PDB file of C-alpha atoms in Angstrom:
ATOM      1  CA  SER A 138      42.624  11.749  15.893  1.00 57.00           C
ATOM      2  CA  GLY A 139      39.268  11.755  12.842  1.00 71.00           C
ATOM      3  CA  LYS A 140      38.458   7.732  13.233  1.00 72.00           C
ATOM      4  CA  ILE A 141      35.822   5.155  14.404  1.00 73.00           C
ATOM      5  CA  GLN A 142      36.264   1.853  15.319  1.00 70.00           C
ATOM      6  CA  VAL A 143      34.302  -0.432  16.936  1.00 69.00           C
ATOM      7  CA  GLU A 144      34.452  -3.051  19.635  1.00 68.00           C
ATOM      8  CA  SER A 145      32.544  -6.736  20.133  1.00 56.00           C
ATOM      9  CA  THR A 146      32.826  -8.859  22.691  1.00 56.00           C
ATOM     10  CA  LEU A 147      32.677 -11.737  20.231  1.00 56.00           C
ATOM     11  CA  LEU A 148      34.447 -10.240  17.929  1.00 59.00           C
ATOM     12  CA  GLY A 149      36.737  -8.467  19.057  1.00 66.00           C
ATOM     13  CA  LYS A 150      37.992  -4.445  17.725  1.00 73.00           C
ATOM     14  CA  SER A 151      37.340  -3.847  13.769  1.00 72.00           C
ATOM     15  CA  THR A 152      39.779  -1.418  11.783  1.00 78.00           C
ATOM     16  CA  PRO A 153      39.738   2.010  12.394  1.00 79.00           C
ATOM     17  CA  MET A 154      37.880   4.180   9.788  1.00 75.00           C
ATOM     18  CA  PRO A 155      38.054   7.578   9.081  1.00 80.00           C
ATOM     19  CA  LEU A 156      34.576   9.571  10.278  1.00 67.00           C
ATOM     20  CA  ASN A 157      33.905  10.724   7.257  1.00 72.00           C
ATOM     21  CA  GLN A 158      33.338   7.598   5.288  1.00 68.00           C
ATOM     22  CA  LEU A 159      30.279   6.974   8.283  1.00 62.00           C
ATOM     23  CA  LEU A 160      27.087   7.101   6.223  1.00 63.00           C
ATOM     24  CA  SER A 161      24.590   6.577   9.084  1.00 62.00           C
ATOM     25  CA  VAL A 162      24.925   4.484  12.172  1.00 60.00           C
ATOM     26  CA  ASN A 163      22.033   1.527  11.921  1.00 55.00           C
ATOM     27  CA  PRO A 164      19.788   3.941  10.860  1.00 70.00           C
ATOM     28  CA  SER A 165      15.936   2.676  10.418  1.00 83.00           C
ATOM     29  CA  THR A 166      12.954   4.279  10.631  1.00 88.00           C
ATOM     30  CA  TYR A 167       9.075   3.032  10.502  1.00 90.00           C
ATOM     31  CA  SER A 168       5.444   4.799  10.146  1.00 93.00           C
ATOM     32  CA  GLY A 169       2.335   3.376  10.296  1.00 95.00           C
ATOM     33  CA  ILE A 170      -1.831   5.316   9.468  1.00 96.00           C
ATOM     34  CA  PHE A 171      -4.593   3.680  10.440  1.00 97.00           C
ATOM     35  CA  ASN A 172      -8.274   4.378   8.377  1.00 96.00           C
ATOM     36  CA  LEU A 173     -11.263   4.279   9.929  1.00 96.00           C
ATOM     37  CA  GLY A 174     -14.388   5.432   7.820  1.00 93.00           C
ATOM     38  CA  GLY A 175     -18.155   4.887   8.065  1.00 85.00           C
ATOM     39  CA  SER A 176     -21.580   6.942   7.770  1.00 73.00           C
ATOM     40  CA  LEU A 177     -25.008   5.589   9.146  1.00 72.00           C
ATOM     41  CA  ASN A 178     -28.728   6.211   8.382  1.00 70.00           C
ATOM     42  CA  SER A 179     -32.006   5.586   9.206  1.00 69.00           C
ATOM     43  CA  GLY A 180     -35.759   7.138   8.246  1.00 66.00           C
ATOM     44  CA  ASN A 181     -37.213   5.740   4.997  1.00 62.00           C
ATOM     45  CA  THR A 182     -33.762   4.382   3.827  1.00 62.00           C
ATOM     46  CA  ASP A 183     -31.229   2.024   6.819  1.00 75.00           C
ATOM     47  CA  THR A 184     -28.185   1.987   6.216  1.00 83.00           C
ATOM     48  CA  LYS A 185     -24.766   1.150   7.495  1.00 89.00           C
ATOM     49  CA  ALA A 186     -20.554   1.327   6.547  1.00 91.00           C
ATOM     50  CA  LEU A 187     -17.564   0.685   7.543  1.00 93.00           C
ATOM     51  CA  ASN A 188     -14.127   0.998   6.483  1.00 94.00           C
ATOM     52  CA  VAL A 189     -11.108  -0.225   8.332  1.00 96.00           C
ATOM     53  CA  ALA A 190      -8.063   0.080   6.330  1.00 96.00           C
ATOM     54  CA  THR A 191      -4.051   0.184   7.734  1.00 97.00           C
ATOM     55  CA  ARG A 192      -0.432   0.430   6.820  1.00 97.00           C
ATOM     56  CA  PHE A 193       2.994  -0.188   8.089  1.00 97.00           C
ATOM     57  CA  GLU A 194       6.395   0.526   7.283  1.00 96.00           C
ATOM     58  CA  VAL A 195       9.762  -0.229   8.892  1.00 96.00           C
ATOM     59  CA  ARG A 196      12.951   1.560   6.572  1.00 93.00           C
ATOM     60  CA  THR A 197      16.293   1.001   6.556  1.00 92.00           C
ATOM     61  CA  ARG A 198      19.179   1.906   4.467  1.00 88.00           C
ATOM     62  CA  LYS A 199      19.401  -1.350   2.515  1.00 93.00           C
ATOM     63  CA  HIS A 200      15.898  -3.416   3.622  1.00 95.00           C
ATOM     64  CA  ARG A 201      12.452  -1.746   3.722  1.00 97.00           C
ATOM     65  CA  PHE A 202       8.894  -4.157   4.422  1.00 97.00           C
ATOM     66  CA  THR A 203       5.125  -3.031   4.331  1.00 97.00           C
ATOM     67  CA  VAL A 204       2.399  -4.785   5.228  1.00 97.00           C
ATOM     68  CA  ASP A 205      -0.985  -3.226   4.299  1.00 96.00           C
ATOM     69  CA  GLY A 206      -4.974  -3.652   5.594  1.00 97.00           C
ATOM     70  CA  LYS A 207      -8.149  -3.394   3.559  1.00 96.00           C
ATOM     71  CA  TYR A 208     -12.273  -3.923   5.100  1.00 96.00           C
ATOM     72  CA  ASP A 209     -15.220  -2.871   3.868  1.00 93.00           C
ATOM     73  CA  TYR A 210     -18.663  -3.777   4.725  1.00 93.00           C
ATOM     74  CA  ALA A 211     -21.947  -1.545   4.009  1.00 91.00           C
ATOM     75  CA  LYS A 212     -25.662  -2.667   4.326  1.00 90.00           C
ATOM     76  CA  ALA A 213     -28.806  -1.108   3.011  1.00 88.00           C
ATOM     77  CA  ASN A 214     -32.312  -2.164   4.808  1.00 85.00           C
ATOM     78  CA  GLY A 215     -30.976  -4.978   7.196  1.00 85.00           C
ATOM     79  CA  VAL A 216     -29.313  -6.737   3.607  1.00 89.00           C
ATOM     80  CA  ALA A 217     -24.996  -6.743   2.989  1.00 90.00           C
ATOM     81  CA  THR A 218     -24.295  -4.982   0.433  1.00 89.00           C
ATOM     82  CA  ALA A 219     -20.728  -4.772   0.095  1.00 89.00           C
ATOM     83  CA  ARG A 220     -18.535  -6.699   1.503  1.00 92.00           C
ATOM     84  CA  ASN A 221     -14.511  -7.241   0.758  1.00 93.00           C
ATOM     85  CA  SER A 222     -10.934  -7.093   2.149  1.00 96.00           C
ATOM     86  CA  SER A 223      -7.648  -7.171   1.242  1.00 96.00           C
ATOM     87  CA  ALA A 224      -4.113  -7.485   2.572  1.00 97.00           C
ATOM     88  CA  SER A 225      -0.437  -7.728   1.234  1.00 97.00           C
ATOM     89  CA  LEU A 226       3.033  -8.240   2.320  1.00 97.00           C
ATOM     90  CA  LYS A 227       5.732  -6.587   0.410  1.00 98.00           C
ATOM     91  CA  TYR A 228       9.852  -6.741   0.949  1.00 98.00           C
ATOM     92  CA  ASP A 229      12.247  -4.792  -0.694  1.00 98.00           C
ATOM     93  CA  PHE A 230      15.877  -4.779  -0.642  1.00 98.00           C
ATOM     94  CA  PHE A 231      17.713  -1.322  -1.684  1.00 97.00           C
ATOM     95  CA  ALA A 232      20.725  -2.137  -3.859  1.00 94.00           C
ATOM     96  CA  ARG A 233      21.377   1.199  -4.562  1.00 93.00           C
ATOM     97  CA  ASP A 234      19.982   4.777  -3.178  1.00 91.00           C
ATOM     98  CA  LYS A 235      17.266   5.153  -5.675  1.00 96.00           C
ATOM     99  CA  VAL A 236      16.901   1.768  -7.153  1.00 98.00           C
ATOM    100  CA  TYR A 237      15.311  -1.575  -5.705  1.00 98.00           C
ATOM    101  CA  SER A 238      14.591  -4.778  -6.542  1.00 98.00           C
ATOM    102  CA  TYR A 239      10.477  -6.150  -5.145  1.00 98.00           C
ATOM    103  CA  ALA A 240       8.868  -9.483  -3.808  1.00 98.00           C
ATOM    104  CA  GLN A 241       4.992  -8.897  -2.892  1.00 97.00           C
ATOM    105  CA  SER A 242       2.395 -10.820  -1.937  1.00 97.00           C
ATOM    106  CA  LEU A 243      -1.386  -9.409  -2.424  1.00 96.00           C
ATOM    107  CA  THR A 244      -4.507 -11.490  -1.339  1.00 96.00           C
ATOM    108  CA  GLU A 245      -8.074 -10.076  -1.615  1.00 95.00           C
ATOM    109  CA  GLN A 246     -11.785 -11.290  -1.306  1.00 95.00           C
ATOM    110  CA  ASP A 247     -15.046  -9.663  -2.486  1.00 93.00           C
ATOM    111  CA  THR A 248     -18.291 -11.214  -2.290  1.00 91.00           C
ATOM    112  CA  PHE A 249     -20.225  -9.188  -4.270  1.00 88.00           C
ATOM    113  CA  ALA A 250     -17.839  -9.800  -6.632  1.00 88.00           C
ATOM    114  CA  ASN A 251     -17.803 -13.528  -6.726  1.00 88.00           C
ATOM    115  CA  LEU A 252     -14.449 -13.312  -5.733  1.00 90.00           C
ATOM    116  CA  ASN A 253     -14.111 -16.193  -2.937  1.00 93.00           C
ATOM    117  CA  LEU A 254     -10.167 -15.615  -3.974  1.00 93.00           C
ATOM    118  CA  ARG A 255      -8.151 -13.807  -5.623  1.00 93.00           C
ATOM    119  CA  ASN A 256      -4.324 -14.200  -4.826  1.00 95.00           C
ATOM    120  CA  THR A 257      -0.491 -12.392  -6.611  1.00 95.00           C
ATOM    121  CA  GLU A 258       3.022 -13.259  -5.380  1.00 96.00           C
ATOM    122  CA  GLY A 259       5.797 -11.636  -7.430  1.00 97.00           C
ATOM    123  CA  LEU A 260       8.592 -10.531  -7.862  1.00 98.00           C
ATOM    124  CA  GLY A 261      10.457  -6.856  -9.744  1.00 98.00           C
ATOM    125  CA  MET A 262      12.102  -3.797  -9.513  1.00 98.00           C
ATOM    126  CA  GLY A 263      11.181  -0.316  -8.027  1.00 98.00           C
ATOM    127  CA  TYR A 264      12.760   3.284  -7.949  1.00 98.00           C
ATOM    128  CA  GLN A 265      12.258   5.953  -5.673  1.00 98.00           C
ATOM    129  CA  PHE A 266      12.696   9.255  -6.822  1.00 98.00           C
ATOM    130  CA  TYR A 267      11.561  10.692  -3.349  1.00 96.00           C
ATOM    131  CA  ASP A 268      11.940   9.684   0.008  1.00 93.00           C
ATOM    132  CA  THR A 269      11.070  12.665   2.901  1.00 90.00           C
ATOM    133  CA  ARG A 270       8.955  13.492   5.759  1.00 86.00           C
ATOM    134  CA  LYS A 271       7.557  16.287   3.180  1.00 93.00           C
ATOM    135  CA  ILE A 272       7.306  13.924  -0.521  1.00 95.00           C
ATOM    136  CA  SER A 273       7.528   9.867  -0.783  1.00 96.00           C
ATOM    137  CA  LEU A 274       7.614   8.804  -4.808  1.00 98.00           C
ATOM    138  CA  PHE A 275       7.738   5.647  -6.409  1.00 98.00           C
ATOM    139  CA  ALA A 276       7.211   3.137  -9.868  1.00 98.00           C
ATOM    140  CA  GLU A 277       7.362  -0.421 -10.047  1.00 98.00           C
ATOM    141  CA  ALA A 278       7.227  -2.727 -12.216  1.00 98.00           C
ATOM    142  CA  GLY A 279       7.267  -7.097 -13.068  1.00 98.00           C
ATOM    143  CA  ILE A 280       5.997 -10.124 -12.707  1.00 97.00           C
ATOM    144  CA  SER A 281       3.888 -12.042 -11.046  1.00 96.00           C
ATOM    145  CA  TYR A 282       1.687 -15.426 -10.594  1.00 95.00           C
ATOM    146  CA  PHE A 283      -2.114 -14.843 -10.942  1.00 90.00           C
ATOM    147  CA  ASN A 284      -4.552 -16.657  -9.232  1.00 92.00           C
ATOM    148  CA  GLU A 285      -8.672 -15.671  -9.136  1.00 90.00           C
ATOM    149  CA  ASP A 286     -10.616 -18.536  -6.687  1.00 92.00           C
ATOM    150  CA  LEU A 287     -14.297 -17.839  -7.636  1.00 89.00           C
ATOM    151  CA  MET A 288     -17.615 -18.450  -6.014  1.00 89.00           C
ATOM    152  CA  VAL A 289     -19.071 -20.113  -9.278  1.00 87.00           C
ATOM    153  CA  GLY A 290     -17.459 -20.007 -12.249  1.00 84.00           C
ATOM    154  CA  GLU A 291     -13.996 -21.332 -13.637  1.00 86.00           C
ATOM    155  CA  ASP A 292     -11.203 -20.607 -11.673  1.00 89.00           C
ATOM    156  CA  LYS A 293      -8.215 -18.730 -13.200  1.00 87.00           C
ATOM    157  CA  ARG A 294      -4.633 -18.690 -13.600  1.00 91.00           C
ATOM    158  CA  SER A 295      -1.648 -16.720 -15.725  1.00 91.00           C
ATOM    159  CA  ALA A 296       0.931 -15.323 -15.406  1.00 95.00           C
ATOM    160  CA  ALA A 297       0.885 -11.552 -15.364  1.00 95.00           C
ATOM    161  CA  GLY A 298       3.055  -8.212 -15.008  1.00 96.00           C
ATOM    162  CA  ARG A 299       2.812  -5.804 -13.119  1.00 97.00           C
ATOM    163  CA  TRP A 300       3.110  -2.210 -12.221  1.00 98.00           C
ATOM    164  CA  ALA A 301       2.192  -0.170  -9.460  1.00 98.00           C
ATOM    165  CA  VAL A 302       3.075   4.024  -8.293  1.00 98.00           C
ATOM    166  CA  GLY A 303       2.691   5.735  -5.197  1.00 97.00           C
ATOM    167  CA  ILE A 304       3.055   9.107  -4.077  1.00 97.00           C
ATOM    168  CA  ASP A 305       2.539  11.001  -0.774  1.00 96.00           C
ATOM    169  CA  TRP A 306       3.010  14.294  -0.827  1.00 96.00           C
ATOM    170  CA  GLU A 307       2.425  17.142   1.952  1.00 95.00           C
ATOM    171  CA  ALA A 308       1.662  19.809  -0.479  1.00 93.00           C
ATOM    172  CA  GLU A 309       1.046  22.658   3.042  1.00 92.00           C
ATOM    173  CA  SER A 310       2.780  21.704   5.703  1.00 88.00           C
ATOM    174  CA  LYS A 311       0.130  20.948   8.562  1.00 87.00           C
ATOM    175  CA  ARG A 312      -2.956  21.639   6.106  1.00 92.00           C
ATOM    176  CA  LEU A 313      -2.709  19.371   3.833  1.00 96.00           C
ATOM    177  CA  LYS A 314      -1.423  16.528   2.390  1.00 96.00           C
ATOM    178  CA  LEU A 315      -2.691  14.712  -0.592  1.00 97.00           C
ATOM    179  CA  PHE A 316      -2.528  10.696  -2.108  1.00 97.00           C
ATOM    180  CA  HIS A 317      -2.165   8.805  -4.970  1.00 98.00           C
ATOM    181  CA  ARG A 318      -1.505   4.780  -4.498  1.00 97.00           C
ATOM    182  CA  GLN A 319      -2.204   2.591  -7.560  1.00 97.00           C
ATOM    183  CA  GLU A 320      -1.656  -1.169  -9.075  1.00 97.00           C
ATOM    184  CA  GLY A 321      -2.468  -3.261 -11.951  1.00 96.00           C
ATOM    185  CA  TYR A 322      -2.070  -6.789 -13.415  1.00 95.00           C
ATOM    186  CA  TYR A 323      -2.328  -7.530 -16.755  1.00 94.00           C
ATOM    187  CA  GLY A 324      -2.975 -11.462 -17.400  1.00 89.00           C
ATOM    188  CA  VAL A 325      -0.993 -12.122 -19.940  1.00 89.00           C
ATOM    189  CA  GLY A 326      -2.652 -16.134 -20.999  1.00 80.00           C
ATOM    190  CA  ILE A 327      -6.435 -14.424 -19.818  1.00 80.00           C
ATOM    191  CA  ASN A 328      -5.600 -11.425 -21.648  1.00 82.00           C
ATOM    192  CA  SER A 329      -7.048  -9.548 -18.593  1.00 87.00           C
ATOM    193  CA  VAL A 330      -6.594  -6.476 -16.772  1.00 93.00           C
ATOM    194  CA  VAL A 331      -7.209  -5.901 -12.606  1.00 93.00           C
ATOM    195  CA  LEU A 332      -6.696  -2.251 -11.291  1.00 95.00           C
ATOM    196  CA  ARG A 333      -7.189  -0.981  -8.261  1.00 95.00           C
ATOM    197  CA  THR A 334      -6.608   2.551  -6.940  1.00 96.00           C
ATOM    198  CA  GLU A 335      -7.325   4.533  -3.909  1.00 96.00           C
ATOM    199  CA  GLN A 336      -6.330   8.797  -4.212  1.00 97.00           C
ATOM    200  CA  GLY A 337      -7.516  11.251  -2.179  1.00 97.00           C
ATOM    201  CA  LEU A 338      -6.956  14.018   1.248  1.00 97.00           C
ATOM    202  CA  ARG A 339      -6.031  14.428   4.239  1.00 97.00           C
ATOM    203  CA  ILE A 340      -6.491  17.473   6.561  1.00 96.00           C
ATOM    204  CA  PRO A 341      -4.358  17.200   9.869  1.00 95.00           C
ATOM    205  CA  LEU A 342      -6.928  18.153  12.802  1.00 95.00           C
ATOM    206  CA  LEU A 343      -4.722  16.971  15.848  1.00 90.00           C
ATOM    207  CA  ASP A 344      -1.391  15.958  16.467  1.00 86.00           C
ATOM    208  CA  ASN A 345      -1.490  12.757  14.841  1.00 92.00           C
ATOM    209  CA  ILE A 346      -5.126  12.617  13.543  1.00 96.00           C
ATOM    210  CA  SER A 347      -6.644  13.594  10.169  1.00 97.00           C
ATOM    211  CA  ALA A 348      -9.565  14.098   8.637  1.00 97.00           C
ATOM    212  CA  ASN A 349      -9.293  11.742   6.090  1.00 96.00           C
ATOM    213  CA  PHE A 350     -11.633  11.838   1.924  1.00 95.00           C
ATOM    214  CA  GLU A 351     -10.445   8.918  -0.071  1.00 94.00           C
ATOM    215  CA  VAL A 352     -11.958   7.753  -3.348  1.00 93.00           C
ATOM    216  CA  ASP A 353     -11.048   3.723  -4.437  1.00 93.00           C
ATOM    217  CA  TYR A 354     -11.395   2.413  -7.514  1.00 93.00           C
ATOM    218  CA  ARG A 355     -11.604  -1.124  -8.775  1.00 92.00           C
ATOM    219  CA  TYR A 356     -11.523  -2.118 -12.323  1.00 94.00           C
ATOM    220  CA  ASN A 357     -11.730  -5.893 -14.065  1.00 90.00           C
ATOM    221  CA  ARG A 358     -11.711  -6.092 -17.758  1.00 90.00           C
ATOM    222  CA  TYR A 359     -13.774  -9.077 -17.895  1.00 83.00           C
ATOM    223  CA  PRO A 360     -16.242  -9.384 -14.391  1.00 81.00           C
ATOM    224  CA  GLU A 361     -18.017 -12.448 -14.172  1.00 75.00           C
ATOM    225  CA  ALA A 362     -21.552 -12.295 -15.856  1.00 74.00           C
ATOM    226  CA  GLY A 363     -23.659 -10.031 -14.374  1.00 77.00           C
ATOM    227  CA  LYS A 364     -21.580  -8.000 -12.355  1.00 81.00           C
ATOM    228  CA  LYS A 365     -19.652  -4.252 -13.525  1.00 85.00           C
ATOM    229  CA  ASN A 366     -16.389  -4.067 -13.919  1.00 89.00           C
ATOM    230  CA  SER A 367     -15.540  -1.352 -11.788  1.00 89.00           C
ATOM    231  CA  ASP A 368     -16.619  -0.352  -8.495  1.00 89.00           C
ATOM    232  CA  LEU A 369     -16.157   2.764  -6.807  1.00 88.00           C
ATOM    233  CA  ASN A 370     -15.767   3.628  -2.583  1.00 88.00           C
ATOM    234  CA  LEU A 371     -15.890   7.737  -1.465  1.00 88.00           C
ATOM    235  CA  ILE A 372     -14.464   7.184   1.611  1.00 91.00           C
ATOM    236  CA  LEU A 373     -14.958  10.090   4.761  1.00 93.00           C
ATOM    237  CA  GLY A 374     -13.255   9.125   8.386  1.00 95.00           C
ATOM    238  CA  LEU A 375     -10.530   9.552  10.314  1.00 96.00           C
ATOM    239  CA  THR A 376      -6.601   8.476   9.774  1.00 97.00           C
ATOM    240  CA  TYR A 377      -4.074   7.893  12.653  1.00 96.00           C
ATOM    241  CA  GLN A 378      -0.586   8.731  12.137  1.00 93.00           C
ATOM    242  CA  TYR A 379       2.651   7.752  12.912  1.00 91.00           C
ATOM    243  CA  ALA A 380       5.978   7.594  12.651  1.00 87.00           C
ATOM    244  CA  TYR A 381       9.652   7.571  14.088  1.00 83.00           C
ATOM    245  CA  TRP A 382      12.268   9.237  12.153  1.00 71.00           C
TER     246      TRP A 382
END
């Protein structure tokens, strides 16, 4: 008859619906990555570095959940020279195919930047320009509550504007993937700008494993006394990527 009907032992039968009006049947996808990078040198100078990062995403037609985390540690001649971490959680609700609202939370820590804990929570809107296996591109803007707990000095709290952009592009099928992500905050009450970005390329080696070349950049307009306002981290490592479409 060209129609479909759903039957449930609890709710009974649904109204018959033409097949050409059926968009999907409980569509859901998940994807994720796990990055491991670092270096080890010995001799006149003994240095060690470790970078671990992961991202996991679940998507249905109306909803998307994203969790990610990152940890960096470095040591030279037995003395720690870098120790920082971050974790974020974000929920997106797609009111339309490409337009969504979001709620997000970000937590950061950096021992050598005098940052005991930075926490932001916010709401906003986003636009998903593309979302395919070959290319994903989005942009977001919203408002957040910005809180910095410093190890030494006066803590900072303020309302903040937030923006974010992200792109993952398979430039050459099964040969080259490019990516860029950035997230920034403008503290309204304290006139501050905090920005973090990650960009790089991945070259597939095996089915789910790629060589990862990444540059992470972090910027703080008003660092604490004696601290620089930017940090640059070059990462070489491996990426394990998985997905269910």
